Amino acid sequence: MPKTVFIDRDGVINRRLIDDWVKVWEEFELLDGVPEALSLLKNADYRLILITNQRGIAVNKFTRETLDNTHEKMNELISSKDGAPFDAIYVCPHDRHEKCSCRKPQPGMILQAAQDFQDINLSECVMFGDSESDRGASENAGCKGFYKIDDEHSLLNRVKEYLK
Ligand SMILES: [Mg+2]
Ligand SMILES: [Zn+2]
C-alpha cells in the first residue's frame, strides 16, 4: 500500500504570482527542486496528491478546461525533468463567498481524496503548503502534520526533512 502526501500548488510547485493567477500555461513557472522532491517521495512509496484552491475559475479568469490542460502540461514537465507526476489532483473552483466545503482551509478536497483512495489513513498523512489555509485544511482533515514552504524552505528542503 502506498502512503499519501498532500501538496499545495501555487507557491510550492510553481511560482506564485503577486495579485494574479496562473491563467495559462505560459505563466506557470516550475520552482527549483520540485521534480527531485516529488521523485524522492515517489521512491519512498508515497502517492502524490495535489490540493489546490483555484477561485480564478469562479471569477472567470480561466476555465476548468484551461486549468486541466495546465495540470496535464505540469505533470509532463515534471516527468521530463525526472520527477514523479501527481497521481491525483483536486481543485476547488469556488469563490470565497460560496462557502463551499472544499476551499481550503475547509478540508473537503482532502476528505474527498480519502474517499476515493480507501487505503488513505488521514492520521498518518502530512501536507506541504505555503499558506495558513493549507495548514488549516490539513488540521481540519485530521492530518498528522504540516510542512510550511517559504522563501527559506523549498518543497525539496521540507521533503528531505520529512523523509529523514
Ligand atoms: Mg499556495
Ligand atoms: Zn470549493
XYZ file of N, CA and C and ligand atoms in Angstrom:
494
model
N 0.848 -1.208 0.000
C 0.000 0.000 0.000
C 0.876 1.248 0.000
N 0.622 2.162 -0.909
C 1.372 3.412 -0.853
C 0.909 4.247 0.340
N 1.813 5.086 0.835
C 1.415 6.117 1.774
C 1.007 7.324 0.921
N 0.471 8.359 1.555
C -0.019 9.501 0.772
C 0.472 10.802 1.376
N 0.840 11.750 0.507
C 1.084 13.127 0.953
C 0.197 14.060 0.139
N -0.194 15.157 0.765
C -0.980 16.199 0.114
C -0.078 17.415 -0.113
N -0.167 17.986 -1.305
C 0.726 19.083 -1.672
C -0.081 20.202 -2.330
N 0.132 21.414 -1.830
C -0.467 22.613 -2.420
C 0.267 22.939 -3.729
N -0.339 23.762 -4.583
C 0.297 24.068 -5.860
C 1.016 25.420 -5.854
N 0.262 26.520 -5.885
C 0.872 27.850 -6.064
C 1.775 28.214 -4.881
N 3.021 28.546 -5.179
C 3.974 28.881 -4.123
C 4.724 27.669 -3.596
N 4.367 26.493 -4.089
C 5.016 25.253 -3.642
C 5.591 24.509 -4.856
N 4.753 24.331 -5.866
C 5.143 23.658 -7.109
C 5.588 24.691 -8.148
N 4.819 25.747 -8.253
C 5.115 26.815 -9.212
C 5.157 28.158 -8.496
N 5.865 29.103 -9.121
C 5.981 30.434 -8.544
C 4.605 31.067 -8.442
N 4.344 31.622 -7.276
C 3.081 32.288 -7.025
C 3.154 33.686 -7.616
N 2.153 34.090 -8.379
C 2.155 35.425 -8.970
C 1.548 36.401 -7.962
N 2.088 37.610 -7.911
C 1.602 38.618 -6.967
C 0.292 39.191 -7.493
N -0.762 39.071 -6.695
C -2.068 39.611 -7.062
C -2.543 39.155 -8.440
N -2.184 37.955 -8.818
C -2.676 37.445 -10.107
C -2.724 35.922 -10.038
N -3.367 35.335 -11.044
C -3.461 33.886 -11.129
C -2.584 33.385 -12.266
N -2.189 32.135 -12.162
C -1.628 31.451 -13.323
C -2.831 31.078 -14.187
N -3.048 31.863 -15.238
C -4.248 31.682 -16.054
C -4.008 30.744 -17.222
N -2.792 30.812 -17.760
C -2.441 29.974 -18.909
C -1.082 29.326 -18.638
N -0.789 28.296 -19.394
C 0.433 27.523 -19.187
C 1.684 28.399 -19.223
N 1.691 29.410 -20.088
C 2.864 30.284 -20.236
C 3.209 30.998 -18.924
N 2.253 31.105 -18.024
C 2.500 31.786 -16.748
C 2.926 30.816 -15.633
N 3.032 29.549 -15.995
C 3.364 28.523 -15.000
C 4.871 28.346 -14.943
N 5.482 28.725 -13.811
C 6.928 28.609 -13.662
C 7.248 27.597 -12.554
N 7.755 26.449 -12.979
C 8.075 25.385 -12.022
C 9.209 25.839 -11.110
N 9.076 25.621 -9.808
C 10.114 26.044 -8.868
C 11.259 25.037 -8.828
N 12.435 25.530 -8.451
C 13.630 24.687 -8.368
C 13.416 23.518 -7.398
N 13.904 22.380 -7.786
C 13.912 21.238 -6.874
C 12.619 20.439 -6.811
N 11.580 20.934 -7.476
C 10.284 20.252 -7.373
C 10.318 18.836 -7.965
N 10.867 18.645 -9.179
C 10.894 17.270 -9.708
C 11.631 16.311 -8.769
N 12.764 16.772 -8.229
C 13.527 15.908 -7.324
C 12.731 15.597 -6.053
N 12.069 16.620 -5.513
C 11.270 16.410 -4.294
C 10.189 15.358 -4.540
N 9.517 15.460 -5.687
C 8.428 14.528 -5.967
C 8.960 13.122 -6.224
N 10.128 13.029 -6.864
C 10.646 11.683 -7.101
C 11.182 11.056 -5.810
N 11.705 11.870 -4.889
C 12.110 11.325 -3.580
C 10.900 10.716 -2.863
N 9.784 11.436 -2.909
C 8.564 10.931 -2.264
C 8.079 9.658 -2.956
N 8.080 9.678 -4.288
C 7.587 8.518 -5.033
C 8.459 7.302 -4.766
N 9.779 7.513 -4.707
C 10.689 6.397 -4.442
C 10.518 5.851 -3.029
N 9.983 6.684 -2.136
C 9.699 6.235 -0.770
C 8.267 5.695 -0.681
N 7.654 5.457 -1.849
C 6.332 4.817 -1.947
C 5.173 5.695 -1.463
N 5.268 6.971 -1.795
C 4.158 7.876 -1.488
C 3.306 8.148 -2.718
N 2.014 8.170 -2.512
C 1.078 8.680 -3.511
C 1.098 10.202 -3.382
N 1.126 10.891 -4.533
C 1.255 12.351 -4.554
C -0.079 12.960 -4.954
N -0.675 13.704 -4.039
C -1.984 14.300 -4.333
C -1.900 15.821 -4.221
N -2.246 16.486 -5.318
C -2.249 17.951 -5.373
C -3.613 18.447 -4.900
N -3.569 19.459 -4.023
C -4.787 20.010 -3.421
C -4.740 21.517 -3.648
N -5.585 22.036 -4.542
C -5.387 23.444 -4.910
C -6.687 24.252 -4.994
N -6.675 25.417 -4.346
C -7.771 26.389 -4.497
C -7.552 27.149 -5.798
N -8.557 27.230 -6.644
C -8.421 27.980 -7.898
C -9.670 28.819 -8.127
N -9.818 29.853 -7.290
C -11.026 30.679 -7.422
C -10.999 31.545 -8.669
N -9.880 31.564 -9.383
C -9.839 32.233 -10.679
C -10.903 31.694 -11.629
N -11.294 30.448 -11.439
C -12.378 29.877 -12.254
C -13.687 30.592 -11.936
N -13.953 30.780 -10.648
C -15.212 31.407 -10.223
C -15.325 32.847 -10.717
N -14.184 33.522 -10.844
C -14.221 34.916 -11.283
C -13.850 35.046 -12.766
N -13.970 33.916 -13.469
C -13.826 33.903 -14.935
C -12.476 34.388 -15.453
N -11.417 34.106 -14.693
C -10.077 34.439 -15.190
C -9.545 33.324 -16.087
N -10.025 32.118 -15.867
C -9.682 30.989 -16.735
C -10.750 29.918 -16.535
N -10.763 28.961 -17.448
C -11.793 27.921 -17.379
C -11.214 26.657 -16.760
N -12.091 25.771 -16.401
C -11.670 24.485 -15.865
C -10.873 23.715 -16.917
N -11.290 23.843 -18.193
C -10.569 23.151 -19.278
C -9.134 23.655 -19.367
N -8.962 24.978 -19.291
C -7.612 25.544 -19.349
C -6.783 25.059 -18.164
N -7.412 25.009 -17.001
C -6.707 24.560 -15.803
C -6.289 23.097 -15.939
N -7.197 22.262 -16.426
C -6.865 20.840 -16.603
C -5.712 20.684 -17.580
N -5.726 21.516 -18.624
C -4.643 21.495 -19.609
C -3.319 21.902 -18.959
N -3.359 22.933 -18.126
C -2.157 23.362 -17.399
C -1.629 22.227 -16.520
N -2.534 21.514 -15.866
C -2.096 20.432 -14.974
C -1.524 19.253 -15.756
N -2.077 19.014 -16.934
C -1.516 17.963 -17.791
C -0.082 18.335 -18.185
N 0.102 19.590 -18.602
C 1.432 20.051 -19.004
C 2.384 20.069 -17.800
N 1.864 20.446 -16.629
C 2.675 20.437 -15.411
C 3.222 19.029 -15.156
N 2.363 18.029 -15.223
C 2.814 16.651 -14.983
C 3.822 16.206 -16.045
N 3.598 16.613 -17.301
C 4.544 16.265 -18.370
C 5.903 16.912 -18.115
N 5.877 18.184 -17.692
C 7.126 18.898 -17.439
C 7.889 18.258 -16.280
N 7.175 17.928 -15.223
C 7.807 17.282 -14.062
C 8.424 15.949 -14.487
N 7.688 15.181 -15.268
C 8.199 13.877 -15.734
C 9.437 14.052 -16.603
N 9.423 15.096 -17.447
C 10.548 15.320 -18.366
C 11.809 15.727 -17.602
N 11.629 16.167 -16.352
C 12.780 16.536 -15.519
C 13.060 15.458 -14.476
N 12.696 14.221 -14.816
C 12.942 13.059 -13.949
C 12.213 13.144 -12.620
N 11.123 13.886 -12.572
C 10.304 13.924 -11.368
C 9.153 12.945 -11.497
N 8.434 12.763 -10.403
C 7.251 11.911 -10.431
C 6.018 12.800 -10.558
N 5.145 12.493 -11.526
C 3.937 13.309 -11.693
C 2.940 13.060 -10.556
N 2.009 13.973 -10.396
C 0.966 13.792 -9.382
C 0.061 12.629 -9.778
N -0.321 11.859 -8.778
C -1.219 10.725 -9.003
C -2.666 11.178 -9.073
N -2.979 12.268 -8.400
C -4.351 12.784 -8.417
C -4.297 14.277 -8.117
N -5.281 14.982 -8.650
C -5.338 16.436 -8.492
C -6.756 16.822 -8.090
N -6.868 17.568 -7.001
C -8.174 18.052 -6.541
C -8.171 19.573 -6.591
N -9.239 20.124 -7.171
C -9.353 21.561 -7.402
C -10.623 22.079 -6.739
N -10.513 23.185 -6.005
C -11.713 23.927 -5.600
C -11.867 25.105 -6.548
N -12.947 25.132 -7.333
C -13.154 26.197 -8.309
C -14.025 27.336 -7.773
N -14.330 27.293 -6.477
C -15.337 28.215 -5.935
C -14.725 29.513 -5.422
N -15.589 30.516 -5.287
C -15.173 31.796 -4.712
C -15.411 31.756 -3.200
N -14.803 32.704 -2.503
C -14.861 32.724 -1.031
C -16.291 32.738 -0.521
N -17.109 33.596 -1.147
C -18.465 33.804 -0.626
C -19.378 32.607 -0.864
N -18.939 31.646 -1.684
C -19.795 30.491 -1.977
C -19.877 29.524 -0.800
N -18.952 29.709 0.167
C -18.976 28.895 1.381
C -19.043 27.399 1.082
N -18.246 26.953 0.136
C -18.215 25.528 -0.207
C -17.457 24.775 0.879
N -17.482 23.473 0.780
C -16.772 22.665 1.786
C -15.388 22.255 1.304
N -15.019 22.725 0.095
C -13.718 22.299 -0.427
C -12.641 23.376 -0.402
N -13.024 24.651 -0.389
C -11.995 25.692 -0.423
C -11.187 25.671 0.878
N -9.854 25.451 0.749
C -9.006 25.455 1.945
C -9.166 26.798 2.661
N -9.297 26.876 3.965
C -8.962 25.855 4.976
C -10.025 24.783 5.227
N -11.097 24.769 4.453
C -12.031 23.652 4.612
C -11.311 22.372 4.158
N -11.682 21.236 4.738
C -10.947 20.002 4.440
C -11.533 19.179 3.290
N -12.529 19.736 2.566
C -13.301 18.923 1.606
C -12.487 18.161 0.574
N -11.474 18.808 0.004
C -10.703 18.115 -1.036
C -9.924 16.946 -0.448
N -9.373 17.136 0.748
C -8.607 16.056 1.391
C -9.549 14.911 1.779
N -10.729 15.275 2.288
C -11.692 14.234 2.666
C -12.164 13.469 1.435
N -12.336 14.174 0.316
C -12.739 13.509 -0.928
C -11.659 12.519 -1.371
N -10.408 12.948 -1.278
C -9.305 12.051 -1.657
C -9.317 10.792 -0.788
N -9.608 10.981 0.494
C -9.628 9.834 1.408
C -10.789 8.891 1.087
N -11.840 9.421 0.453
C -12.934 8.553 -0.002
C -12.554 7.837 -1.286
N -11.863 8.559 -2.155
C -11.517 7.993 -3.461
C -10.427 6.930 -3.344
N -9.527 7.091 -2.380
C -8.451 6.119 -2.157
C -8.669 5.528 -0.772
N -9.272 4.355 -0.748
C -9.738 3.779 0.520
C -8.604 3.474 1.495
N -7.394 3.313 0.993
C -6.289 2.978 1.891
C -5.745 4.201 2.641
N -6.212 5.385 2.295
C -5.681 6.578 2.968
C -6.141 6.627 4.423
N -5.161 6.731 5.312
C -5.440 6.939 6.726
C -4.955 8.351 7.053
N -5.910 9.278 7.175
C -5.533 10.689 7.274
C -4.633 10.969 8.477
N -4.790 10.199 9.542
C -3.979 10.444 10.738
C -2.508 10.084 10.510
N -2.205 9.504 9.340
C -0.801 9.208 9.013
C -0.270 10.116 7.910
N -1.119 11.055 7.443
C -0.737 11.866 6.286
C -0.242 13.245 6.709
N 0.629 13.819 5.885
C 1.043 15.201 6.096
C 0.745 16.005 4.842
N 0.772 17.338 5.023
C 0.579 18.241 3.902
C 1.749 19.215 3.810
N 2.095 19.582 2.575
C 3.101 20.600 2.299
C 2.381 21.781 1.655
N 2.549 22.991 2.230
C 1.873 24.151 1.665
C 2.525 25.442 2.108
N 2.178 26.546 1.439
C 2.797 27.834 1.775
C 1.833 28.777 2.476
N 0.602 28.355 2.714
C -0.386 29.255 3.312
C -0.957 28.679 4.600
N -1.433 29.592 5.439
C -2.105 29.134 6.655
C -3.377 28.358 6.312
N -3.958 28.650 5.134
C -5.155 27.893 4.744
C -4.812 26.435 4.428
N -3.584 26.193 4.008
C -3.152 24.801 3.798
C -3.018 24.087 5.142
N -2.405 24.802 6.081
C -2.280 24.241 7.433
C -3.674 23.951 7.999
N -4.577 24.914 7.810
C -5.937 24.749 8.322
C -6.638 23.544 7.713
N -6.509 23.398 6.399
C -7.173 22.271 5.732
C -6.629 20.948 6.256
N -5.314 20.883 6.431
C -4.732 19.619 6.888
C -5.159 19.327 8.330
N -5.210 20.376 9.151
C -5.662 20.162 10.535
C -7.136 19.776 10.578
N -7.938 20.472 9.784
C -9.375 20.180 9.778
C -9.690 18.786 9.243
N -8.796 18.264 8.395
C -8.993 16.912 7.859
C -8.444 15.843 8.794
N -7.726 16.272 9.847
C -7.178 15.297 10.791
C -5.834 14.730 10.376
N -5.105 15.469 9.535
C -3.767 15.014 9.153
C -2.819 15.147 10.346
N -1.700 14.419 10.256
C -0.813 14.402 11.423
C 0.212 15.517 11.427
N 0.414 16.186 10.287
C 1.426 17.231 10.296
C 1.339 18.134 9.093
N 2.007 19.290 9.230
C 2.023 20.272 8.144
C 3.439 20.798 7.997
N 3.916 20.890 6.764
C 5.246 21.418 6.473
C 5.097 22.701 5.673
N 5.561 23.801 6.260
C 5.383 25.118 5.653
C 6.505 25.408 4.655
N 6.098 25.791 3.472
C 7.036 26.196 2.428
C 7.129 27.722 2.430
N 8.357 28.259 2.443
C 8.525 29.715 2.338
C 9.842 29.999 1.634
N 10.258 31.260 1.656
C 11.470 31.634 0.915
C 12.689 30.839 1.365
N 12.733 30.491 2.636
C 13.901 29.762 3.147
C 13.735 28.245 3.075
N 12.531 27.783 2.853
C 12.273 26.341 2.883
C 11.488 25.937 1.642
N 12.208 25.348 0.696
C 11.556 24.891 -0.534
C 10.874 23.550 -0.272
N 10.097 23.107 -1.257
C 9.486 21.781 -1.134
C 10.574 20.721 -0.952
N 11.665 20.860 -1.712
C 12.743 19.864 -1.610
C 13.328 19.821 -0.199
N 13.587 21.006 0.395
C 14.087 21.052 1.786
C 13.136 20.315 2.716
N 11.870 20.633 2.586
C 10.866 20.094 3.511
C 10.659 18.589 3.307
N 10.727 18.148 2.069
C 10.563 16.713 1.792
C 11.724 15.933 2.403
N 12.942 16.490 2.262
C 14.104 15.801 2.847
C 13.962 15.726 4.361
N 13.476 16.826 4.954
C 13.253 16.872 6.402
C 12.215 15.805 6.795
N 11.167 15.710 6.019
C 10.081 14.772 6.311
C 10.535 13.318 6.191
N 11.323 13.022 5.161
C 11.701 11.628 4.905
C 12.854 11.149 5.789
N 13.496 12.081 6.483
C 14.696 11.777 7.262
C 14.404 10.801 8.391
Mg -0.160 28.121 -2.150
Zn -14.892 24.697 -3.275
